[in-house]
Amino acid sequence: MNAYFREATSYLRNQNMLAKLIYVLLICFILTFVIHVFAPEFFQKILSLFALHRIDYNPWNVWRFITYAFIHANIVHLIVNVLMLYFFSILFTRFFNEKQLIYIFALGSVFAGFFTN
């Protein structure tokens, strides 16, 4: 077990920021999907805490403007977002660096959240 963990962590350390971000998106989707299947009432609590909803909008829950970017409705939603992120990042990293890509991802999530609500 320890050897697998070391191998996985060394693999992740060698990946670029885009790959790490895509892995985080995939892990978040898998976790929320499993929770949705096996504990739907807990999934609704997760959505009420981390997703943006106009019904229960609370301006003091500022973390939602970042966390909603990691919650996807279904596999098609995830695939489209990951493909758009991948192709946009190829163009973006020609002119800017990967650290700036993460900043733009976070700022884009926040501003999209403002304009969605």
mmCIF file of C-alpha atoms in Angstrom:
data_model
loop_
_atom_site.group_PDB
_atom_site.id
_atom_site.type_symbol
_atom_site.label_atom_id
_atom_site.label_comp_id
_atom_site.label_asym_id
_atom_site.label_seq_id
_atom_site.Cartn_x
_atom_site.Cartn_y
_atom_site.Cartn_z
ATOM 1 C CA MET A 1 0.000 0.000 0.000
ATOM 2 C CA ASN A 2 2.757 2.420 0.906
ATOM 3 C CA ALA A 3 4.594 1.765 -2.376
ATOM 4 C CA TYR A 4 1.415 2.477 -4.373
ATOM 5 C CA PHE A 5 0.878 5.708 -2.470
ATOM 6 C CA ARG A 6 4.459 6.850 -3.105
ATOM 7 C CA GLU A 7 4.167 5.948 -6.787
ATOM 8 C CA ALA A 8 0.873 7.828 -7.110
ATOM 9 C CA THR A 9 2.208 10.912 -5.333
ATOM 10 C CA SER A 10 5.361 10.975 -7.453
ATOM 11 C CA TYR A 11 3.207 10.625 -10.579
ATOM 12 C CA LEU A 12 1.028 13.548 -9.493
ATOM 13 C CA ARG A 13 4.048 15.694 -8.638
ATOM 14 C CA ASN A 14 5.311 15.292 -12.205
ATOM 15 C CA GLN A 15 2.001 16.400 -13.753
ATOM 16 C CA ASN A 16 1.298 19.954 -14.853
ATOM 17 C CA MET A 17 -1.296 22.157 -13.140
ATOM 18 C CA LEU A 18 -3.940 21.436 -15.767
ATOM 19 C CA ALA A 19 -3.704 17.679 -15.232
ATOM 20 C CA LYS A 20 -3.903 18.158 -11.468
ATOM 21 C CA LEU A 21 -6.979 20.366 -11.866
ATOM 22 C CA ILE A 22 -8.636 17.797 -14.124
ATOM 23 C CA TYR A 23 -7.870 15.041 -11.583
ATOM 24 C CA VAL A 24 -9.453 17.151 -8.842
ATOM 25 C CA LEU A 25 -12.546 17.685 -11.008
ATOM 26 C CA LEU A 26 -12.768 13.948 -11.697
ATOM 27 C CA ILE A 27 -12.334 12.986 -8.045
ATOM 28 C CA CYS A 28 -14.976 15.509 -6.959
ATOM 29 C CA PHE A 29 -17.384 14.153 -9.579
ATOM 30 C CA ILE A 30 -16.788 10.539 -8.561
ATOM 31 C CA LEU A 31 -17.267 11.360 -4.877
ATOM 32 C CA THR A 32 -20.469 13.316 -5.453
ATOM 33 C CA PHE A 33 -21.789 10.640 -7.821
ATOM 34 C CA VAL A 34 -21.178 7.871 -5.282
ATOM 35 C CA ILE A 35 -22.790 9.956 -2.544
ATOM 36 C CA HIS A 36 -25.711 10.733 -4.845
ATOM 37 C CA VAL A 37 -26.276 7.025 -5.547
ATOM 38 C CA PHE A 38 -25.829 5.670 -2.024
ATOM 39 C CA ALA A 39 -26.978 8.586 0.164
ATOM 40 C CA PRO A 40 -29.296 10.921 -1.765
ATOM 41 C CA GLU A 41 -30.371 12.914 1.297
ATOM 42 C CA PHE A 42 -26.723 13.593 2.211
ATOM 43 C CA PHE A 43 -26.115 14.573 -1.419
ATOM 44 C CA GLN A 44 -28.844 17.206 -1.111
ATOM 45 C CA LYS A 45 -27.085 18.597 1.962
ATOM 46 C CA ILE A 46 -23.816 18.754 0.032
ATOM 47 C CA LEU A 47 -25.559 20.620 -2.767
ATOM 48 C CA SER A 48 -27.107 23.067 -0.335
ATOM 49 C CA LEU A 49 -23.677 23.765 1.176
ATOM 50 C CA PHE A 50 -21.459 23.911 -1.898
ATOM 51 C CA ALA A 51 -23.586 24.597 -4.994
ATOM 52 C CA LEU A 52 -25.119 27.885 -6.045
ATOM 53 C CA HIS A 53 -28.897 28.007 -5.920
ATOM 54 C CA ARG A 54 -31.062 31.051 -6.391
ATOM 55 C CA ILE A 55 -33.641 29.669 -3.975
ATOM 56 C CA ASP A 56 -31.418 29.547 -0.913
ATOM 57 C CA TYR A 57 -28.934 32.245 -1.902
ATOM 58 C CA ASN A 58 -27.024 33.588 1.089
ATOM 59 C CA PRO A 59 -24.394 36.281 0.414
ATOM 60 C CA TRP A 60 -22.380 35.171 3.464
ATOM 61 C CA ASN A 61 -21.650 31.752 1.934
ATOM 62 C CA VAL A 62 -18.832 33.079 -0.212
ATOM 63 C CA TRP A 63 -17.088 29.703 -0.564
ATOM 64 C CA ARG A 64 -19.887 28.613 -2.898
ATOM 65 C CA PHE A 65 -18.500 30.795 -5.677
ATOM 66 C CA ILE A 66 -15.466 28.506 -5.860
ATOM 67 C CA THR A 67 -16.886 25.148 -4.784
ATOM 68 C CA TYR A 68 -19.744 25.106 -7.283
ATOM 69 C CA ALA A 69 -17.163 24.851 -10.086
ATOM 70 C CA PHE A 70 -16.277 21.371 -8.803
ATOM 71 C CA ILE A 71 -19.849 20.040 -8.686
ATOM 72 C CA HIS A 72 -21.213 18.694 -11.956
ATOM 73 C CA ALA A 73 -24.754 17.593 -12.732
ATOM 74 C CA ASN A 74 -23.849 14.541 -14.819
ATOM 75 C CA ILE A 75 -21.047 12.946 -16.801
ATOM 76 C CA VAL A 76 -21.793 14.954 -19.952
ATOM 77 C CA HIS A 77 -21.541 18.205 -17.979
ATOM 78 C CA LEU A 78 -18.164 17.083 -16.609
ATOM 79 C CA ILE A 79 -16.822 15.978 -19.999
ATOM 80 C CA VAL A 80 -17.828 19.215 -21.719
ATOM 81 C CA ASN A 81 -16.272 21.319 -18.952
ATOM 82 C CA VAL A 82 -13.049 19.300 -18.928
ATOM 83 C CA LEU A 83 -12.740 19.441 -22.722
ATOM 84 C CA MET A 84 -13.331 23.194 -22.746
ATOM 85 C CA LEU A 85 -10.797 23.624 -19.937
ATOM 86 C CA TYR A 86 -8.263 21.465 -21.760
ATOM 87 C CA PHE A 87 -8.494 23.257 -25.113
ATOM 88 C CA PHE A 88 -8.660 26.703 -23.531
ATOM 89 C CA SER A 89 -5.607 25.908 -21.406
ATOM 90 C CA ILE A 90 -3.560 24.911 -24.453
ATOM 91 C CA LEU A 91 -4.157 28.329 -25.959
ATOM 92 C CA PHE A 92 -3.818 30.135 -22.630
ATOM 93 C CA THR A 93 -0.482 28.539 -21.693
ATOM 94 C CA ARG A 94 1.066 29.662 -24.966
ATOM 95 C CA PHE A 95 0.924 33.228 -23.684
ATOM 96 C CA PHE A 96 0.761 32.841 -19.893
ATOM 97 C CA ASN A 97 1.978 30.370 -17.285
ATOM 98 C CA GLU A 98 0.149 27.579 -15.450
ATOM 99 C CA LYS A 99 -0.110 29.498 -12.192
ATOM 100 C CA GLN A 100 -2.013 32.218 -14.024
ATOM 101 C CA LEU A 101 -4.261 29.516 -15.502
ATOM 102 C CA ILE A 102 -5.327 28.455 -12.003
ATOM 103 C CA TYR A 103 -5.971 32.100 -11.070
ATOM 104 C CA ILE A 104 -8.113 32.570 -14.171
ATOM 105 C CA PHE A 105 -9.998 29.347 -13.405
ATOM 106 C CA ALA A 106 -10.749 30.553 -9.862
ATOM 107 C CA LEU A 107 -11.663 34.088 -10.946
ATOM 108 C CA GLY A 108 -13.767 32.736 -13.795
ATOM 109 C CA SER A 109 -15.642 30.556 -11.333
ATOM 110 C CA VAL A 110 -16.303 33.491 -9.020
ATOM 111 C CA PHE A 111 -17.472 35.854 -11.752
ATOM 112 C CA ALA A 112 -19.589 33.170 -13.415
ATOM 113 C CA GLY A 113 -21.212 32.570 -10.049
ATOM 114 C CA PHE A 114 -21.978 36.269 -9.675
ATOM 115 C CA PHE A 115 -23.523 36.477 -13.120
ATOM 116 C CA THR A 116 -25.436 33.226 -12.707
ATOM 117 C CA ASN A 117 -27.124 34.346 -9.514
#
